[in-house]
Tab-separated table of C-alpha atoms and ligand atoms in Angstrom:
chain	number	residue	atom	x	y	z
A	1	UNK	CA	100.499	129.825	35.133
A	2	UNK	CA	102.370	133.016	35.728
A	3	UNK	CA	105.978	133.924	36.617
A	4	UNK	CA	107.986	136.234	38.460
A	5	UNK	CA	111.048	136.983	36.197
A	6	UNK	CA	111.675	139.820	38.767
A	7	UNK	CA	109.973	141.821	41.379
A	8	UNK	CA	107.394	143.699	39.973
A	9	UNK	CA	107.636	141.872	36.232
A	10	UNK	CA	105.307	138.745	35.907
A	11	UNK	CA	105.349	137.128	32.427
A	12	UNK	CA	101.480	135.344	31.616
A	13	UNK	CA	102.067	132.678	28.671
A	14	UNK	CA	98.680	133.462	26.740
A	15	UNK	CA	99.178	130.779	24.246
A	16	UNK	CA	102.366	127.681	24.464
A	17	UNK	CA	104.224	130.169	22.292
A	18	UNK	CA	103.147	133.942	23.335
A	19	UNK	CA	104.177	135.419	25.876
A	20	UNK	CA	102.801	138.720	27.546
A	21	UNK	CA	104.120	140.889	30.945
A	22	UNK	CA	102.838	142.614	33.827
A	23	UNK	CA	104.320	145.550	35.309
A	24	UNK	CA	103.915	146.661	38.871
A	25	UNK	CA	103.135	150.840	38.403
A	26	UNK	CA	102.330	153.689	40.347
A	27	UNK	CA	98.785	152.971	39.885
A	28	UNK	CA	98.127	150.202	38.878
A	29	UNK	CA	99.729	147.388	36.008
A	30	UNK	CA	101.252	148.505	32.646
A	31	UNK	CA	100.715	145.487	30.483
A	32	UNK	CA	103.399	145.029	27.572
A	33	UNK	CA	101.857	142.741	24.295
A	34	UNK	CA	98.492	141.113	24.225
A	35	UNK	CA	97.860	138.128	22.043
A	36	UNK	CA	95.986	136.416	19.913
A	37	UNK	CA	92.082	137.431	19.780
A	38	UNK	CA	91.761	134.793	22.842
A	39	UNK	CA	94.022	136.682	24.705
A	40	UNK	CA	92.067	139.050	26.803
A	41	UNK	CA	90.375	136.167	28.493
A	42	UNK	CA	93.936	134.188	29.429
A	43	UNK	CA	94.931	137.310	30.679
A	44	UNK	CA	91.830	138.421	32.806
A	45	UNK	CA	92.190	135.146	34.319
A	46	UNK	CA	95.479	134.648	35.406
A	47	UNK	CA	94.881	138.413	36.739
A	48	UNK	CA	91.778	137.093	39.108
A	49	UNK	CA	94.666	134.313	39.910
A	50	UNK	CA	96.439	137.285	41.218
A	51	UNK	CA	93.710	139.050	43.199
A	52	UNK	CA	93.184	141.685	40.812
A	53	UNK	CA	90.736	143.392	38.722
A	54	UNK	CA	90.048	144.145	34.776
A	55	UNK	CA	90.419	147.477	35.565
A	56	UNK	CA	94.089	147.311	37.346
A	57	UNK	CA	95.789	147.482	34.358
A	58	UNK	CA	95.741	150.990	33.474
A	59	UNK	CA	97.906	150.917	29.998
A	60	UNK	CA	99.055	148.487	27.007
A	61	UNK	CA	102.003	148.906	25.736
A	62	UNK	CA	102.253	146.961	22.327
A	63	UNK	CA	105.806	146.258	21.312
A	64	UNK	CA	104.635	146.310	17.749
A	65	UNK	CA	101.956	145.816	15.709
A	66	UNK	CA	101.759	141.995	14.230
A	67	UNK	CA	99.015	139.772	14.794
A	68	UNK	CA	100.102	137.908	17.496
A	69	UNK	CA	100.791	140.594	19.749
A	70	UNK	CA	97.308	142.892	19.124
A	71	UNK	CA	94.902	141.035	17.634
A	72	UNK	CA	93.018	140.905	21.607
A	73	UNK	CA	93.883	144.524	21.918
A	74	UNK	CA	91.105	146.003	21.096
A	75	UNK	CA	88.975	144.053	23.322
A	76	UNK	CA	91.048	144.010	26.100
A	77	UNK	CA	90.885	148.015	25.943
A	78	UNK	CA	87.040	147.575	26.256
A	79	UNK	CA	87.207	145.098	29.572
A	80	UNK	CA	89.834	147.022	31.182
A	81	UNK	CA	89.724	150.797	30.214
A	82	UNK	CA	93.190	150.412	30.100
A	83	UNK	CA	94.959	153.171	27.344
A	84	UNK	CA	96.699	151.815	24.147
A	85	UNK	CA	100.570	152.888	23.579
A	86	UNK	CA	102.677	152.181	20.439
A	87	UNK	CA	105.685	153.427	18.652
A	88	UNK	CA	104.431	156.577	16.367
A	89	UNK	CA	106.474	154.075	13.520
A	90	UNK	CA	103.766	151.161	13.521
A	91	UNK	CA	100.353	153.171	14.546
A	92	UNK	CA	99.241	153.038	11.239
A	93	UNK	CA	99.977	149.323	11.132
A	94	UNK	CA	97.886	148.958	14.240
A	95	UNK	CA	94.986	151.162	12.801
A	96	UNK	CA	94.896	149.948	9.612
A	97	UNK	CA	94.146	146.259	11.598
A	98	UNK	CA	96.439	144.512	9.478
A	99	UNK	CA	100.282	144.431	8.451
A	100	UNK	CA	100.502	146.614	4.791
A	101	UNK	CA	101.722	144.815	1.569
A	102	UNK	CA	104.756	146.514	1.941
A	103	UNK	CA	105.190	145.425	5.361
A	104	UNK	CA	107.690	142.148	5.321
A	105	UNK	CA	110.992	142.219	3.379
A	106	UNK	CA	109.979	138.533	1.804
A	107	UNK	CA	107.398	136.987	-0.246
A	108	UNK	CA	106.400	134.404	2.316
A	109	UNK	CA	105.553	137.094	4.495
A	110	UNK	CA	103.962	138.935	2.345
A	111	UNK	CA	101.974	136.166	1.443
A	112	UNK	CA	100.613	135.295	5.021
A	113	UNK	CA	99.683	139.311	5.663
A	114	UNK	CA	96.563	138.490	3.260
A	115	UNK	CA	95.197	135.816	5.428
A	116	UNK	CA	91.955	137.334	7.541
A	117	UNK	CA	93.021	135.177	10.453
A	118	UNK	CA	96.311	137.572	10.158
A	119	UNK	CA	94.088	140.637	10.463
A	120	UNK	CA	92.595	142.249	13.585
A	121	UNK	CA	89.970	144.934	14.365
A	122	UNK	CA	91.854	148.664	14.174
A	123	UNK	CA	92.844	150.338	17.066
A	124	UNK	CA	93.039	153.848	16.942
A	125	UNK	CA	95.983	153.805	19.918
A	126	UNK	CA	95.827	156.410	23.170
A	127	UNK	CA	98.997	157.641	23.019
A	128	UNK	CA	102.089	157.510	20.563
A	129	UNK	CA	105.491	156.393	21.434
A	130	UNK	CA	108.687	158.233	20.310
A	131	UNK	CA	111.605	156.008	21.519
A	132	UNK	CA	113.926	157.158	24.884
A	133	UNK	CA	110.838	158.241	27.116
A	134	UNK	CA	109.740	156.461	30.425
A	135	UNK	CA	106.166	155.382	30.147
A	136	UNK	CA	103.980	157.278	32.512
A	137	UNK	CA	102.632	155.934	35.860
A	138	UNK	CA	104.863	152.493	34.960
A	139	UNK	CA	106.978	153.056	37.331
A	140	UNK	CA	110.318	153.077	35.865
A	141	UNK	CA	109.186	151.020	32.319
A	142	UNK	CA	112.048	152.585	29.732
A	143	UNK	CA	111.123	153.109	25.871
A	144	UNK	CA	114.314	151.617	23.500
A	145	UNK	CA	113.294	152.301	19.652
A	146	UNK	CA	114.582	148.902	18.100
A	147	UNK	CA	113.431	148.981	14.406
A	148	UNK	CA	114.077	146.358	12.014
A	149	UNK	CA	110.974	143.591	12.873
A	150	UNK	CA	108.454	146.562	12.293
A	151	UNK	CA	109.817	149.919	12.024
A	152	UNK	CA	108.103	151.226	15.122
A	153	UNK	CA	109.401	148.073	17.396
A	154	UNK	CA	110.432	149.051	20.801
A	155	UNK	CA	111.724	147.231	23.498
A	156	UNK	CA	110.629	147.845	27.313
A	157	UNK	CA	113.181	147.992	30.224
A	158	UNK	CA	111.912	147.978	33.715
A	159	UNK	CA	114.905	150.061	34.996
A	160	UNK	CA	114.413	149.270	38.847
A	161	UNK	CA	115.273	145.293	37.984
A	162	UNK	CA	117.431	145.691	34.759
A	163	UNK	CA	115.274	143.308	33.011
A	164	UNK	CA	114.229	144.036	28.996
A	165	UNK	CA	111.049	142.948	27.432
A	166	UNK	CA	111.935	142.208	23.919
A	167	UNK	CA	109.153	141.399	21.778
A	168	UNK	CA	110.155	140.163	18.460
A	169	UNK	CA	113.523	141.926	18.680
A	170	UNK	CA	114.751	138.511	19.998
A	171	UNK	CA	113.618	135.079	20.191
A	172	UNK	CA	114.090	132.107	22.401
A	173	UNK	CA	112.400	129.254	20.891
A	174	UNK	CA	115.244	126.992	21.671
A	175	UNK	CA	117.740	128.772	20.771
A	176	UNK	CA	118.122	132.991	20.957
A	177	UNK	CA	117.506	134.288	17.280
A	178	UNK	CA	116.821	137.180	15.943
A	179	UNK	CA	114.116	135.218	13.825
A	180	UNK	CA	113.094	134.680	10.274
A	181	UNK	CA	114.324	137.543	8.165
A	182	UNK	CA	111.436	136.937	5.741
A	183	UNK	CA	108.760	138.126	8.282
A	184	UNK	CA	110.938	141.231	9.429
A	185	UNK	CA	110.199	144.743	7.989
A	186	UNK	CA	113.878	145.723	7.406
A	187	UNK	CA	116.281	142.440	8.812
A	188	UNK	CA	119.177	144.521	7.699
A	189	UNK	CA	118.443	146.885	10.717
A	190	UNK	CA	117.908	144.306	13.633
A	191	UNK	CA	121.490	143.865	14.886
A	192	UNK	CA	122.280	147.453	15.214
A	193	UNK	CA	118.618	148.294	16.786
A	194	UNK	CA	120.138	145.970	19.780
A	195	UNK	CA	122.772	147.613	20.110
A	196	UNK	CA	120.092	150.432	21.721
A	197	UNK	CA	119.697	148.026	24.916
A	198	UNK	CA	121.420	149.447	28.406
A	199	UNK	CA	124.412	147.832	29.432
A	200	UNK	CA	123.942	144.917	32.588
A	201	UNK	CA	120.627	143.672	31.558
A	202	UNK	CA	119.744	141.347	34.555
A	203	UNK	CA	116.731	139.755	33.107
A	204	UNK	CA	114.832	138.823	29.793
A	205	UNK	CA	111.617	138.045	28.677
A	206	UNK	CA	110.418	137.171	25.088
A	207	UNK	CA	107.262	137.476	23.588
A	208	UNK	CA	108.345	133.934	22.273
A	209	UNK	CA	110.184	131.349	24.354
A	210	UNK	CA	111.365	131.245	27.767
A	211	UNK	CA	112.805	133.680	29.999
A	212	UNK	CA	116.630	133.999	31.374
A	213	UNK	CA	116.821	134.940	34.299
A	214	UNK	CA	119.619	135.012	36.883
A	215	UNK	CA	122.920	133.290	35.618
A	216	UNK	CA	121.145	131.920	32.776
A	217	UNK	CA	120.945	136.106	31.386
A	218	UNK	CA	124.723	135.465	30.391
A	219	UNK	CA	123.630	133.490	27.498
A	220	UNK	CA	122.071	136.793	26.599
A	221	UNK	CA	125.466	138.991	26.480
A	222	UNK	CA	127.098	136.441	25.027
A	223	UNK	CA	124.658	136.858	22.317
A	224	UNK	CA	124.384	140.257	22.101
A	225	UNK	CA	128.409	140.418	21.423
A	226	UNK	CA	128.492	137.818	18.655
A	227	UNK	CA	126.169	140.313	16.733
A	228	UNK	CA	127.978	143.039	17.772
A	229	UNK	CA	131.184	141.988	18.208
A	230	UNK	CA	132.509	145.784	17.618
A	231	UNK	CA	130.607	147.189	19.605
A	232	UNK	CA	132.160	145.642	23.053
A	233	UNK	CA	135.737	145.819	22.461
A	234	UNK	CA	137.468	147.848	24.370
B	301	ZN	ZN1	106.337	140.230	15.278
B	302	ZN	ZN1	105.518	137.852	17.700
């Protein structure tokens, strides 16, 4: 079951607690995060739900690479055709097809990396990401370099609606987080990397929990000061 969270921006739940986004282009969809290895075939779906075709999405943008966002990316590549972005920061990550040892500031994390389930088949990405750029052909899909999860995690902003696409920079399992600091690359970093995001965000999605949208976005600022409360005094 897909949702609008704005026109042109359609989140697709691909498991009860992922969470990946269409975006309306030029020429076609820019899809932001995969999934899980069953992924492709969630998302192929709900895109016949749609009308379309495999081969209207014409680029994946990954907001970093951990399992749970790439592991289908590879074959969703080979179904679609579509081209593979990612921050320059986590390409090795993503070719490497798993998360290094060095990866996760904690043990428990570090731990979990060695599982094969945790691993997924390299992708050797299309194109690298640098942080600031507009993606090509997205129609208006902003790069913000947020390091601190990974250190190549970036955040998308479809400028024409004001909405961000987070990823793991926060979470909204309940409650917004900024998520277990164990599983992070460098916690220490994530509060500042937020402080990246344009002013008057309208809309959010998370790769993980459930949109805010409309009024609901104020619980958003509200967060976004209490991390930062520097930052927005006058
Ligand atoms: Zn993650
Ligand atoms: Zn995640």
């Amino acid at each position: 079951m897909t949702l609008t969270l704005a026109p042109g921006v359609t989140l697709i739940p691909t498991t009860k607690r992922d969470n990946a986004f269409l975006v309306d282009g030029d020429d076609g969809f820019t899809l932001v995060d995969v999934g899980w290895a069953k992924a492709p075939g969630v998302l192929l779906k709900a895109l016949a739900e749609l009308g379309r075709k495999p081969g209207d999405i014409k680029r994946i943008v990954l907001t970093h690479a951990h399992p749970d966002h790439v592991k289908g990316a590879a074959e969703l590549r080979e179904r679609t055709g579509a081209h593979i972005l990612i921050h320059q920061a986590d390409a090795a990550w993503l070719e490497a097809g798993r998360v290094p040892a060095e990866g996760r500031s904690g043990a428990a994390g570090r731990l979990i990396d060695k599982l094969p389930a945790l691993h997924w088949r390299p992708v050797t990405p299309d194109a690298l990401l640098a942080g600031g750029e507009l993606i090509q052909g997205s129609d208006g899909l902003r790069v913000v370099h947020t390091p601190g999860h990974t250190p190549g995690h970036v955040v998308l902003v479809h400028e024409p609606s004001h909405t961000a696409l987070l990823g793991d920079a926060v979470f909204h399992r309940g409650e917004l987080a900024l998520g277990p600091a164990a599983l992070a690359a460098d916690p220490r970093l994530r509060a500042g990397s937020l402080t990246q995001l344009p002013q008057g965000i309208a809309a959010a999605g998370f790769a993980h929990g459930t949109p805010l949208t409309g009024p609901d976005i104020s619980a958003f600022h509200t967060f976004l000061e209490q991390l930062a409360p520097k930052q927005h005094q006058p």
